[in-house]
Amino acid sequence: MCGIVAAAADKNIVPILVEGLKKLEYRGYDSAGLAVIGADRIERVRSVGRVAELESASADTASPTGIAHTRWATHGVPSERNAHPHVSGSIAVVHNGIIENYESLRSELTAQGYVFTSDTDTETIAHLVDQLLKSDRDLFRAVQAACRRLVGAYAIAVIDHSQPGRVIVSREGSPLLLGLGDDGNYAASDASALLQVTRKMVYLENGDIAELSRDGVRIERLDGTPVERPVHVSELSAAAVELGNFRHYMQKEIFEQPEALANTLEIVGGSKTIQPGIFGAEAATLLNDVDHILILACGTSAHSGMTARYWLEAVAGVPCTVEIASEYRYRTSVPNPRQLIVAISQSGETADTLAALRHAKSLGQTKTLAICNVPESAIVRESALRFITRAGPEIGVASTKAFTTQLAALFLLTLVVAKVRGQLGADQESAYIDQLRHLPVAVNKVLTLEDEITVWARRFADKQHALFLGRGRHYPIALEGALKLKEISYIHAEAYPAGELKHGPLALVDANMPVISVAPADDLLEKLKSNLQEVRARGGELYVFADADSEIPESEGVHMLRLPEHYGLLSPILHVIPLQLLSYHAALVKGTDVDKPRNLAKSVTVE
Ligand code: G6P
């Protein structure tokens, strides 16, 4: 995951930038860079490799104002030309996230004579700010105007050689906070980078822009309205992962999903196509004659696999089976050497998933792929191919951002397999990639429903049971919603494919059984609506998560929340978010230990 550190102080800040980057190393990266305001120009140092190399390379650089960055490009050779900061005229920029409209901006700026020297979307921001500075020399105004033109998820930091002593930062979707020091002011992706200089932190909100100078900070919204944000005094040790503004890690991790998705999808960059190589150098050869996919996983990871089955069969036309790892490892199965074994695991250390992978290999099935959040884990080491999700550390036992990033990875796998099998036209591929790229923004919009979901959570926190319904690719999302609720609120919850309702669970439905339904406008919506009628007719109270296009009227006993967008095949990624929030807020009302629910462990490394 990319990391940003920025500083405006009354002393040389290069050692602070470097130390800050070291603290962000845990996020993973493959190149690093910094830029400072030098005597007669921007001085930039970039290096492919470790921050320690950047440290040596910048040993002779000194300045009171600068920005720094770690970048993790997982596709192609990480190169110096793609490393941040990116420079245009007298300004330099570092950036985390994805700029969705970068192609149109790039064409516009190229037509104006700007020459691009990297493949990144970030360079667009540098040229855009430079261009806007021509009409208004004030860096703050220029960055503000530039941000108003950006579509996507980002955190940025900008310096201008002609305006020394100033750093402008802004965020939308990716994290960024300010650190208020005695001898200067700072910004970074997370607090751990700044504990070396201060404990006074200010968390920026989406749409905030801030100026740091040696003497202070000021914050505005992108429309120019000044705002104040509270100062938090961090009590954490430098080694801990910061909770920031949030009450629990689970809440923090739910809200980190736009960034986690943007980071995971960074592998696609600005491209209109994706290559098998994102799963490893041998992927093209290995996937070539795959005739079946077997997904092995536990818990939430199994639910991501179950969702992916709908994608893999519908888009890639490849048969797919999903099996709980603890079952597969012990049953007598029929091996198929042309089968791709996909092990999905947040931790990469889950004992049953690892054993199932080893069991599959022992049966002569060598085409193996790990989808995992921990690069150095056993499951990754023991698989032929790998895709590392970039969710960042997940502390809450109930998995949230690991799940949605797994889904993003599995959709990429679907596209790659479809391509290898000749099932994906170029237009369709590029349309799917655009949809993926928009995900961080779409998820941000869903997160704005938190207050309404809190009201719902209060309503059924005193219930003993809850039933979750979904159909098609949203059935696994109903399963995940039920799992989240039972894990952290201890309310007994079950999920059913809605068509199964009348084959048993309908007997349980009465006024004390809230029924939560995932109801996007897909081709099964009409059938789902009939199932919902069946619930209503038995006095069951319905809580329906519809989307912008679902036509379901609200009526007595039918509560409805609409997700802001309709998201087609990728809709499961959006629909799980309100279910995560619902469980979280129900657990808050019940006063349970949200991040460490009783009897459960984060990483189940024993059978
Ligand atoms: C535990 C965790 C779950 C997780 C499951 C699988 O039960 O509490 O959140 O989904 O293990 O873990 P993995 O690391 O393999 O995804």
CSV table of N, CA, C and O in Angstrom, one decimal, residues 27 70 85 102 239 266 292 303 349 374 417 440 500 513 543 566:
chain,number,residue,atom,x,y,z
A,27,ARG,N,3.1,-1.4,5.2
A,27,ARG,CA,2.0,-1.4,4.3
A,27,ARG,C,2.4,-2.1,3.0
A,27,ARG,O,1.6,-2.4,2.1
A,70,THR,N,5.9,6.1,-0.4
A,70,THR,CA,6.3,4.7,-0.8
A,70,THR,C,5.2,4.2,-1.7
A,70,THR,O,4.0,4.4,-1.5
A,85,PRO,N,7.9,11.3,-6.0
A,85,PRO,CA,6.9,12.3,-6.4
A,85,PRO,C,7.0,12.5,-7.9
A,85,PRO,O,8.0,12.2,-8.6
A,102,TYR,N,-8.5,9.9,-15.3
A,102,TYR,CA,-7.1,10.4,-15.6
A,102,TYR,C,-6.9,10.4,-17.1
A,102,TYR,O,-6.1,11.2,-17.6
A,239,ALA,N,4.5,1.5,17.8
A,239,ALA,CA,4.4,0.2,17.2
A,239,ALA,C,3.0,-0.1,16.8
A,239,ALA,O,2.7,-1.0,16.0
A,266,GLU,N,-4.9,-1.1,-7.7
A,266,GLU,CA,-3.8,-0.3,-8.3
A,266,GLU,C,-3.1,-1.1,-9.3
A,266,GLU,O,-2.5,-0.6,-10.3
A,292,HIS,N,-11.6,-26.5,-14.8
A,292,HIS,CA,-12.5,-26.5,-13.6
A,292,HIS,C,-11.8,-25.7,-12.6
A,292,HIS,O,-10.5,-25.7,-12.5
A,303,HIS,N,-17.1,-17.2,1.8
A,303,HIS,CA,-18.2,-16.5,1.2
A,303,HIS,C,-17.7,-15.7,0.0
A,303,HIS,O,-18.4,-15.5,-0.9
A,349,GLU,N,-2.6,-18.2,6.9
A,349,GLU,CA,-2.1,-19.2,7.8
A,349,GLU,C,-3.2,-20.1,8.4
A,349,GLU,O,-2.9,-20.9,9.3
A,374,VAL,N,-1.6,-11.5,3.1
A,374,VAL,CA,-0.2,-11.5,3.8
A,374,VAL,C,0.8,-12.1,2.8
A,374,VAL,O,0.8,-13.4,2.7
A,417,VAL,N,-9.4,-15.3,-16.5
A,417,VAL,CA,-9.8,-16.6,-16.9
A,417,VAL,C,-10.7,-16.5,-18.2
A,417,VAL,O,-10.5,-17.2,-19.2
A,440,PRO,N,-14.0,2.3,-5.4
A,440,PRO,CA,-13.7,3.1,-4.1
A,440,PRO,C,-14.7,4.2,-3.9
A,440,PRO,O,-15.2,4.5,-2.8
A,500,GLU,N,-35.6,-20.7,-1.0
A,500,GLU,CA,-35.7,-21.8,-0.1
A,500,GLU,C,-36.6,-21.5,1.1
A,500,GLU,O,-36.9,-22.4,1.9
A,513,MET,N,-39.1,-12.0,14.4
A,513,MET,CA,-38.0,-12.5,13.5
A,513,MET,C,-37.8,-11.5,12.4
A,513,MET,O,-38.4,-11.5,11.4
A,543,TYR,N,-36.4,-5.8,6.5
A,543,TYR,CA,-35.4,-4.7,6.3
A,543,TYR,C,-34.7,-5.0,5.0
A,543,TYR,O,-34.0,-5.9,4.8
A,566,HIS,N,-26.7,1.4,-8.8
A,566,HIS,CA,-26.9,0.0,-9.2
A,566,HIS,C,-25.6,-0.4,-9.7
A,566,HIS,O,-25.0,0.2,-10.6
